[in-house]
JSON list of C-alpha atoms in Angstrom, two decimals:
[
{"chain": "K", "resi": 1, "resn": "UNK", "atom": "CA", "xyz": [110.90, -122.63, -51.50]},
{"chain": "K", "resi": 2, "resn": "UNK", "atom": "CA", "xyz": [110.32, -119.32, -49.79]},
{"chain": "K", "resi": 3, "resn": "UNK", "atom": "CA", "xyz": [111.07, -119.05, -46.06]},
{"chain": "K", "resi": 4, "resn": "UNK", "atom": "CA", "xyz": [109.48, -116.23, -44.07]},
{"chain": "K", "resi": 5, "resn": "UNK", "atom": "CA", "xyz": [111.12, -115.48, -40.74]},
{"chain": "K", "resi": 6, "resn": "UNK", "atom": "CA", "xyz": [109.10, -112.90, -38.93]},
{"chain": "K", "resi": 7, "resn": "UNK", "atom": "CA", "xyz": [107.19, -111.81, -35.86]},
{"chain": "K", "resi": 8, "resn": "UNK", "atom": "CA", "xyz": [103.48, -111.32, -35.10]},
{"chain": "K", "resi": 9, "resn": "UNK", "atom": "CA", "xyz": [103.03, -109.19, -38.23]},
{"chain": "K", "resi": 10, "resn": "UNK", "atom": "CA", "xyz": [103.70, -112.27, -40.32]},
{"chain": "K", "resi": 11, "resn": "UNK", "atom": "CA", "xyz": [102.33, -114.83, -37.84]},
{"chain": "K", "resi": 12, "resn": "UNK", "atom": "CA", "xyz": [98.65, -113.72, -38.15]},
{"chain": "K", "resi": 13, "resn": "UNK", "atom": "CA", "xyz": [98.46, -112.43, -34.58]},
{"chain": "K", "resi": 14, "resn": "UNK", "atom": "CA", "xyz": [94.83, -111.75, -33.67]},
{"chain": "K", "resi": 15, "resn": "UNK", "atom": "CA", "xyz": [93.63, -112.63, -37.16]},
{"chain": "K", "resi": 16, "resn": "UNK", "atom": "CA", "xyz": [91.51, -115.51, -38.41]},
{"chain": "K", "resi": 17, "resn": "UNK", "atom": "CA", "xyz": [93.79, -118.25, -39.81]},
{"chain": "K", "resi": 18, "resn": "UNK", "atom": "CA", "xyz": [94.50, -117.83, -43.49]},
{"chain": "K", "resi": 19, "resn": "UNK", "atom": "CA", "xyz": [93.93, -114.08, -43.59]},
{"chain": "K", "resi": 20, "resn": "UNK", "atom": "CA", "xyz": [97.43, -112.70, -42.97]},
{"chain": "K", "resi": 21, "resn": "UNK", "atom": "CA", "xyz": [99.66, -111.33, -45.68]},
{"chain": "K", "resi": 22, "resn": "UNK", "atom": "CA", "xyz": [101.80, -114.48, -45.84]},
{"chain": "K", "resi": 23, "resn": "UNK", "atom": "CA", "xyz": [98.74, -116.67, -46.41]},
{"chain": "K", "resi": 24, "resn": "UNK", "atom": "CA", "xyz": [97.55, -114.16, -49.07]},
{"chain": "K", "resi": 25, "resn": "UNK", "atom": "CA", "xyz": [101.01, -114.43, -50.67]},
{"chain": "K", "resi": 26, "resn": "UNK", "atom": "CA", "xyz": [100.66, -118.22, -50.74]},
{"chain": "K", "resi": 27, "resn": "UNK", "atom": "CA", "xyz": [97.33, -117.87, -52.55]},
{"chain": "K", "resi": 28, "resn": "UNK", "atom": "CA", "xyz": [98.78, -115.43, -55.07]},
{"chain": "K", "resi": 29, "resn": "UNK", "atom": "CA", "xyz": [101.72, -117.78, -55.79]},
{"chain": "K", "resi": 30, "resn": "UNK", "atom": "CA", "xyz": [99.25, -120.65, -56.39]},
{"chain": "K", "resi": 31, "resn": "UNK", "atom": "CA", "xyz": [96.92, -118.52, -58.57]},
{"chain": "K", "resi": 32, "resn": "UNK", "atom": "CA", "xyz": [99.86, -117.42, -60.71]},
{"chain": "K", "resi": 33, "resn": "UNK", "atom": "CA", "xyz": [101.14, -120.99, -60.84]},
{"chain": "K", "resi": 34, "resn": "UNK", "atom": "CA", "xyz": [104.67, -119.92, -59.94]},
{"chain": "K", "resi": 35, "resn": "UNK", "atom": "CA", "xyz": [105.46, -123.27, -58.27]},
{"chain": "K", "resi": 36, "resn": "UNK", "atom": "CA", "xyz": [106.67, -121.78, -55.04]},
{"chain": "K", "resi": 37, "resn": "UNK", "atom": "CA", "xyz": [106.00, -123.23, -51.57]},
{"chain": "K", "resi": 38, "resn": "UNK", "atom": "CA", "xyz": [106.05, -121.05, -48.44]},
{"chain": "K", "resi": 39, "resn": "UNK", "atom": "CA", "xyz": [107.20, -121.98, -45.01]},
{"chain": "K", "resi": 40, "resn": "UNK", "atom": "CA", "xyz": [106.06, -119.36, -42.51]},
{"chain": "K", "resi": 41, "resn": "UNK", "atom": "CA", "xyz": [108.48, -119.65, -39.61]},
{"chain": "K", "resi": 42, "resn": "UNK", "atom": "CA", "xyz": [107.18, -116.47, -37.95]},
{"chain": "K", "resi": 43, "resn": "UNK", "atom": "CA", "xyz": [106.66, -116.35, -34.21]},
{"chain": "K", "resi": 44, "resn": "UNK", "atom": "CA", "xyz": [104.70, -113.62, -32.39]},
{"chain": "K", "resi": 45, "resn": "UNK", "atom": "CA", "xyz": [106.98, -111.68, -30.12]},
{"chain": "K", "resi": 46, "resn": "UNK", "atom": "CA", "xyz": [110.18, -112.75, -31.91]},
{"chain": "K", "resi": 47, "resn": "UNK", "atom": "CA", "xyz": [113.17, -110.41, -32.02]},
{"chain": "K", "resi": 48, "resn": "UNK", "atom": "CA", "xyz": [116.11, -110.33, -34.37]},
{"chain": "K", "resi": 49, "resn": "UNK", "atom": "CA", "xyz": [118.05, -112.21, -31.70]},
{"chain": "K", "resi": 50, "resn": "UNK", "atom": "CA", "xyz": [115.45, -115.00, -31.72]},
{"chain": "K", "resi": 51, "resn": "UNK", "atom": "CA", "xyz": [115.47, -115.07, -35.55]},
{"chain": "K", "resi": 52, "resn": "UNK", "atom": "CA", "xyz": [119.24, -115.17, -35.60]},
{"chain": "K", "resi": 53, "resn": "UNK", "atom": "CA", "xyz": [119.22, -118.17, -33.25]},
{"chain": "K", "resi": 54, "resn": "UNK", "atom": "CA", "xyz": [116.54, -120.07, -35.14]},
{"chain": "K", "resi": 55, "resn": "UNK", "atom": "CA", "xyz": [117.70, -119.34, -38.70]},
{"chain": "K", "resi": 56, "resn": "UNK", "atom": "CA", "xyz": [120.55, -121.84, -39.10]},
{"chain": "K", "resi": 57, "resn": "UNK", "atom": "CA", "xyz": [118.24, -124.81, -38.31]},
{"chain": "K", "resi": 58, "resn": "UNK", "atom": "CA", "xyz": [115.53, -123.42, -40.61]},
{"chain": "K", "resi": 59, "resn": "UNK", "atom": "CA", "xyz": [118.05, -123.06, -43.46]},
{"chain": "K", "resi": 60, "resn": "UNK", "atom": "CA", "xyz": [119.31, -126.66, -43.02]},
{"chain": "K", "resi": 61, "resn": "UNK", "atom": "CA", "xyz": [115.77, -128.09, -42.74]},
{"chain": "K", "resi": 62, "resn": "UNK", "atom": "CA", "xyz": [114.11, -126.18, -45.59]},
{"chain": "K", "resi": 63, "resn": "UNK", "atom": "CA", "xyz": [116.90, -125.25, -47.97]},
{"chain": "K", "resi": 64, "resn": "UNK", "atom": "CA", "xyz": [115.06, -122.14, -49.20]},
{"chain": "K", "resi": 65, "resn": "UNK", "atom": "CA", "xyz": [115.85, -120.32, -52.44]},
{"chain": "K", "resi": 66, "resn": "UNK", "atom": "CA", "xyz": [114.45, -117.10, -50.99]},
{"chain": "K", "resi": 67, "resn": "UNK", "atom": "CA", "xyz": [114.41, -115.90, -47.37]},
{"chain": "K", "resi": 68, "resn": "UNK", "atom": "CA", "xyz": [112.16, -113.03, -46.31]},
{"chain": "K", "resi": 69, "resn": "UNK", "atom": "CA", "xyz": [113.27, -111.52, -43.02]},
{"chain": "K", "resi": 70, "resn": "UNK", "atom": "CA", "xyz": [110.53, -109.52, -41.20]},
{"chain": "K", "resi": 71, "resn": "UNK", "atom": "CA", "xyz": [111.98, -108.86, -37.79]},
{"chain": "K", "resi": 72, "resn": "UNK", "atom": "CA", "xyz": [113.01, -105.79, -35.77]},
{"chain": "K", "resi": 73, "resn": "UNK", "atom": "CA", "xyz": [109.74, -104.30, -34.58]},
{"chain": "K", "resi": 74, "resn": "UNK", "atom": "CA", "xyz": [109.86, -106.15, -31.24]},
{"chain": "K", "resi": 75, "resn": "UNK", "atom": "CA", "xyz": [113.49, -105.04, -30.84]},
{"chain": "K", "resi": 76, "resn": "UNK", "atom": "CA", "xyz": [112.31, -101.43, -30.89]},
{"chain": "K", "resi": 77, "resn": "UNK", "atom": "CA", "xyz": [109.30, -102.01, -28.68]},
{"chain": "K", "resi": 78, "resn": "UNK", "atom": "CA", "xyz": [111.69, -103.48, -26.11]},
{"chain": "K", "resi": 79, "resn": "UNK", "atom": "CA", "xyz": [114.19, -100.62, -26.51]},
{"chain": "K", "resi": 80, "resn": "UNK", "atom": "CA", "xyz": [116.99, -102.95, -27.56]},
{"chain": "K", "resi": 81, "resn": "UNK", "atom": "CA", "xyz": [120.19, -101.33, -28.92]},
{"chain": "K", "resi": 82, "resn": "UNK", "atom": "CA", "xyz": [119.96, -100.48, -32.59]},
{"chain": "K", "resi": 83, "resn": "UNK", "atom": "CA", "xyz": [123.48, -101.76, -33.20]},
{"chain": "K", "resi": 84, "resn": "UNK", "atom": "CA", "xyz": [122.42, -105.18, -31.89]},
{"chain": "K", "resi": 85, "resn": "UNK", "atom": "CA", "xyz": [119.36, -105.20, -34.23]},
{"chain": "K", "resi": 86, "resn": "UNK", "atom": "CA", "xyz": [121.52, -104.23, -37.16]},
{"chain": "K", "resi": 87, "resn": "UNK", "atom": "CA", "xyz": [124.13, -106.87, -36.31]},
{"chain": "K", "resi": 88, "resn": "UNK", "atom": "CA", "xyz": [121.46, -109.58, -36.00]},
{"chain": "K", "resi": 89, "resn": "UNK", "atom": "CA", "xyz": [119.89, -108.61, -39.39]},
{"chain": "K", "resi": 90, "resn": "UNK", "atom": "CA", "xyz": [123.33, -108.60, -41.02]},
{"chain": "K", "resi": 91, "resn": "UNK", "atom": "CA", "xyz": [124.21, -112.02, -39.54]},
{"chain": "K", "resi": 92, "resn": "UNK", "atom": "CA", "xyz": [120.84, -113.48, -40.69]},
{"chain": "K", "resi": 93, "resn": "UNK", "atom": "CA", "xyz": [121.24, -112.04, -44.16]},
{"chain": "K", "resi": 94, "resn": "UNK", "atom": "CA", "xyz": [124.76, -113.38, -44.53]},
{"chain": "K", "resi": 95, "resn": "UNK", "atom": "CA", "xyz": [123.70, -116.84, -43.28]},
{"chain": "K", "resi": 96, "resn": "UNK", "atom": "CA", "xyz": [120.84, -117.00, -45.76]},
{"chain": "K", "resi": 97, "resn": "UNK", "atom": "CA", "xyz": [123.10, -115.87, -48.61]},
{"chain": "K", "resi": 98, "resn": "UNK", "atom": "CA", "xyz": [125.78, -118.41, -47.59]},
{"chain": "K", "resi": 99, "resn": "UNK", "atom": "CA", "xyz": [123.08, -121.13, -47.79]},
{"chain": "K", "resi": 100, "resn": "UNK", "atom": "CA", "xyz": [122.38, -120.04, -51.36]},
{"chain": "K", "resi": 101, "resn": "UNK", "atom": "CA", "xyz": [119.23, -118.06, -50.80]},
{"chain": "K", "resi": 102, "resn": "UNK", "atom": "CA", "xyz": [118.23, -114.65, -52.13]},
{"chain": "K", "resi": 103, "resn": "UNK", "atom": "CA", "xyz": [117.17, -112.33, -49.30]},
{"chain": "K", "resi": 104, "resn": "UNK", "atom": "CA", "xyz": [114.41, -109.76, -48.89]},
{"chain": "K", "resi": 105, "resn": "UNK", "atom": "CA", "xyz": [114.33, -107.60, -45.75]},
{"chain": "K", "resi": 106, "resn": "UNK", "atom": "CA", "xyz": [111.02, -106.07, -44.73]},
{"chain": "K", "resi": 107, "resn": "UNK", "atom": "CA", "xyz": [111.72, -102.80, -43.00]},
{"chain": "K", "resi": 108, "resn": "UNK", "atom": "CA", "xyz": [109.77, -101.37, -40.06]},
{"chain": "K", "resi": 109, "resn": "UNK", "atom": "CA", "xyz": [109.30, -97.97, -38.45]},
{"chain": "K", "resi": 110, "resn": "UNK", "atom": "CA", "xyz": [108.33, -96.97, -34.96]},
{"chain": "K", "resi": 111, "resn": "UNK", "atom": "CA", "xyz": [105.96, -94.23, -33.86]},
{"chain": "K", "resi": 112, "resn": "UNK", "atom": "CA", "xyz": [107.43, -90.74, -33.26]},
{"chain": "K", "resi": 113, "resn": "UNK", "atom": "CA", "xyz": [106.98, -91.04, -29.47]},
{"chain": "K", "resi": 114, "resn": "UNK", "atom": "CA", "xyz": [110.25, -92.98, -29.42]},
{"chain": "K", "resi": 115, "resn": "UNK", "atom": "CA", "xyz": [111.99, -89.73, -30.26]},
{"chain": "K", "resi": 116, "resn": "UNK", "atom": "CA", "xyz": [112.86, -88.35, -33.66]},
{"chain": "K", "resi": 117, "resn": "UNK", "atom": "CA", "xyz": [116.46, -89.54, -33.73]},
{"chain": "K", "resi": 118, "resn": "UNK", "atom": "CA", "xyz": [115.73, -93.10, -32.58]},
{"chain": "K", "resi": 119, "resn": "UNK", "atom": "CA", "xyz": [112.83, -93.39, -35.05]},
{"chain": "K", "resi": 120, "resn": "UNK", "atom": "CA", "xyz": [114.96, -92.18, -37.94]},
{"chain": "K", "resi": 121, "resn": "UNK", "atom": "CA", "xyz": [117.93, -94.37, -37.00]},
{"chain": "K", "resi": 122, "resn": "UNK", "atom": "CA", "xyz": [115.67, -97.39, -36.58]},
{"chain": "K", "resi": 123, "resn": "UNK", "atom": "CA", "xyz": [113.99, -96.95, -39.98]},
{"chain": "K", "resi": 124, "resn": "UNK", "atom": "CA", "xyz": [117.40, -96.39, -41.60]},
{"chain": "K", "resi": 125, "resn": "UNK", "atom": "CA", "xyz": [119.06, -99.52, -40.26]},
{"chain": "K", "resi": 126, "resn": "UNK", "atom": "CA", "xyz": [117.04, -101.82, -42.53]},
{"chain": "K", "resi": 127, "resn": "UNK", "atom": "CA", "xyz": [118.17, -99.91, -45.62]},
{"chain": "K", "resi": 128, "resn": "UNK", "atom": "CA", "xyz": [121.70, -99.83, -44.33]},
{"chain": "K", "resi": 129, "resn": "UNK", "atom": "CA", "xyz": [121.82, -103.67, -44.01]},
{"chain": "K", "resi": 130, "resn": "UNK", "atom": "CA", "xyz": [120.11, -104.23, -47.35]},
{"chain": "K", "resi": 131, "resn": "UNK", "atom": "CA", "xyz": [122.53, -101.93, -49.17]},
{"chain": "K", "resi": 132, "resn": "UNK", "atom": "CA", "xyz": [125.65, -103.26, -47.46]},
{"chain": "K", "resi": 133, "resn": "UNK", "atom": "CA", "xyz": [124.60, -106.87, -48.19]},
{"chain": "K", "resi": 134, "resn": "UNK", "atom": "CA", "xyz": [123.19, -106.09, -51.62]},
{"chain": "K", "resi": 135, "resn": "UNK", "atom": "CA", "xyz": [119.78, -107.62, -50.94]},
{"chain": "K", "resi": 136, "resn": "UNK", "atom": "CA", "xyz": [116.20, -106.54, -51.66]},
{"chain": "K", "resi": 137, "resn": "UNK", "atom": "CA", "xyz": [114.33, -104.24, -49.29]},
{"chain": "K", "resi": 138, "resn": "UNK", "atom": "CA", "xyz": [110.68, -103.35, -48.59]},
{"chain": "K", "resi": 139, "resn": "UNK", "atom": "CA", "xyz": [111.36, -99.99, -46.92]},
{"chain": "K", "resi": 140, "resn": "UNK", "atom": "CA", "xyz": [108.27, -100.15, -44.63]},
{"chain": "K", "resi": 141, "resn": "UNK", "atom": "CA", "xyz": [106.06, -103.26, -44.40]},
{"chain": "K", "resi": 142, "resn": "UNK", "atom": "CA", "xyz": [103.21, -101.09, -42.98]},
{"chain": "K", "resi": 143, "resn": "UNK", "atom": "CA", "xyz": [103.32, -98.38, -45.63]},
{"chain": "K", "resi": 144, "resn": "UNK", "atom": "CA", "xyz": [99.74, -97.29, -46.40]},
{"chain": "K", "resi": 145, "resn": "UNK", "atom": "CA", "xyz": [98.59, -98.97, -43.22]},
{"chain": "K", "resi": 146, "resn": "UNK", "atom": "CA", "xyz": [100.33, -97.18, -40.28]},
{"chain": "K", "resi": 147, "resn": "UNK", "atom": "CA", "xyz": [100.91, -93.91, -42.17]},
{"chain": "K", "resi": 148, "resn": "UNK", "atom": "CA", "xyz": [97.68, -93.68, -44.11]},
{"chain": "K", "resi": 149, "resn": "UNK", "atom": "CA", "xyz": [94.56, -91.57, -43.43]},
{"chain": "K", "resi": 150, "resn": "UNK", "atom": "CA", "xyz": [92.58, -94.60, -42.25]},
{"chain": "K", "resi": 151, "resn": "UNK", "atom": "CA", "xyz": [95.37, -95.94, -39.98]},
{"chain": "K", "resi": 152, "resn": "UNK", "atom": "CA", "xyz": [93.19, -96.16, -36.88]},
{"chain": "K", "resi": 153, "resn": "UNK", "atom": "CA", "xyz": [90.64, -98.51, -38.44]},
{"chain": "K", "resi": 154, "resn": "UNK", "atom": "CA", "xyz": [93.39, -100.71, -39.96]},
{"chain": "K", "resi": 155, "resn": "UNK", "atom": "CA", "xyz": [94.73, -101.74, -36.56]},
{"chain": "K", "resi": 156, "resn": "UNK", "atom": "CA", "xyz": [93.42, -104.09, -33.91]},
{"chain": "K", "resi": 157, "resn": "UNK", "atom": "CA", "xyz": [92.53, -102.47, -30.57]},
{"chain": "K", "resi": 158, "resn": "UNK", "atom": "CA", "xyz": [96.12, -102.87, -29.37]},
{"chain": "K", "resi": 159, "resn": "UNK", "atom": "CA", "xyz": [97.18, -100.31, -32.10]},
{"chain": "K", "resi": 160, "resn": "UNK", "atom": "CA", "xyz": [100.16, -102.55, -32.90]},
{"chain": "K", "resi": 161, "resn": "UNK", "atom": "CA", "xyz": [98.74, -105.37, -35.04]},
{"chain": "K", "resi": 162, "resn": "UNK", "atom": "CA", "xyz": [97.02, -104.71, -38.35]},
{"chain": "K", "resi": 163, "resn": "UNK", "atom": "CA", "xyz": [93.53, -106.03, -39.04]},
{"chain": "K", "resi": 164, "resn": "UNK", "atom": "CA", "xyz": [92.59, -108.50, -41.78]},
{"chain": "K", "resi": 165, "resn": "UNK", "atom": "CA", "xyz": [91.62, -105.51, -43.92]},
{"chain": "K", "resi": 166, "resn": "UNK", "atom": "CA", "xyz": [95.18, -104.24, -43.79]},
{"chain": "K", "resi": 167, "resn": "UNK", "atom": "CA", "xyz": [96.81, -107.52, -44.92]},
{"chain": "K", "resi": 168, "resn": "UNK", "atom": "CA", "xyz": [96.29, -107.04, -48.71]},
{"chain": "K", "resi": 169, "resn": "UNK", "atom": "CA", "xyz": [98.07, -103.65, -48.39]},
{"chain": "K", "resi": 170, "resn": "UNK", "atom": "CA", "xyz": [100.98, -105.31, -46.58]},
{"chain": "K", "resi": 171, "resn": "UNK", "atom": "CA", "xyz": [101.18, -107.92, -49.36]},
{"chain": "K", "resi": 172, "resn": "UNK", "atom": "CA", "xyz": [101.01, -105.06, -51.85]},
{"chain": "K", "resi": 173, "resn": "UNK", "atom": "CA", "xyz": [104.14, -103.60, -50.23]},
{"chain": "K", "resi": 174, "resn": "UNK", "atom": "CA", "xyz": [106.01, -106.91, -50.41]},
{"chain": "K", "resi": 175, "resn": "UNK", "atom": "CA", "xyz": [104.92, -108.29, -53.81]},
{"chain": "K", "resi": 176, "resn": "UNK", "atom": "CA", "xyz": [106.64, -105.85, -56.24]},
{"chain": "K", "resi": 177, "resn": "UNK", "atom": "CA", "xyz": [109.96, -106.36, -54.43]},
{"chain": "K", "resi": 178, "resn": "UNK", "atom": "CA", "xyz": [109.58, -110.10, -53.95]},
{"chain": "K", "resi": 179, "resn": "UNK", "atom": "CA", "xyz": [108.34, -111.08, -57.40]},
{"chain": "K", "resi": 180, "resn": "UNK", "atom": "CA", "xyz": [111.67, -110.44, -59.22]},
{"chain": "K", "resi": 181, "resn": "UNK", "atom": "CA", "xyz": [113.43, -112.66, -56.63]},
{"chain": "K", "resi": 182, "resn": "UNK", "atom": "CA", "xyz": [111.06, -115.50, -57.55]},
{"chain": "K", "resi": 183, "resn": "UNK", "atom": "CA", "xyz": [112.08, -115.36, -61.20]},
{"chain": "K", "resi": 184, "resn": "UNK", "atom": "CA", "xyz": [115.81, -115.51, -60.64]}
]
């Protein structure tokens, strides 16, 4: 079983049900007959603190073999301390590993208006946790969406949440990193 613990980017915020990247992942797993079930425990607006609080119960209830952590974007939007975000991601990663799960962290970036140093440090913290904990990493979940030439049309009017059209690209960022974890 694959557990996804994320925020609005994984919870289909503003999208028709069944069109988000996690739902597309579920369809791909079924089409390829890989025998994996997904539990999407993502909540719009969630932070790493919220995920850290919810994760122990999710691990006990679902006993996942793989945990995909897609949190941190709301931490940055709220200006929370980077050290806190990093500590929460580390704690979640260690808890999932202690429960016997393989872990994939989906990294995030923030727009440059947060300041160059903050933006760089924020992007780097995901890689820092993944390397320190020896887990898989998608460096930037929104690669090819937020940083592509057609970025404006791939976001909902709020300019935060990707459209249905962007979801296959997001899955395309996750799939090559996730697939080897599903074979282990």
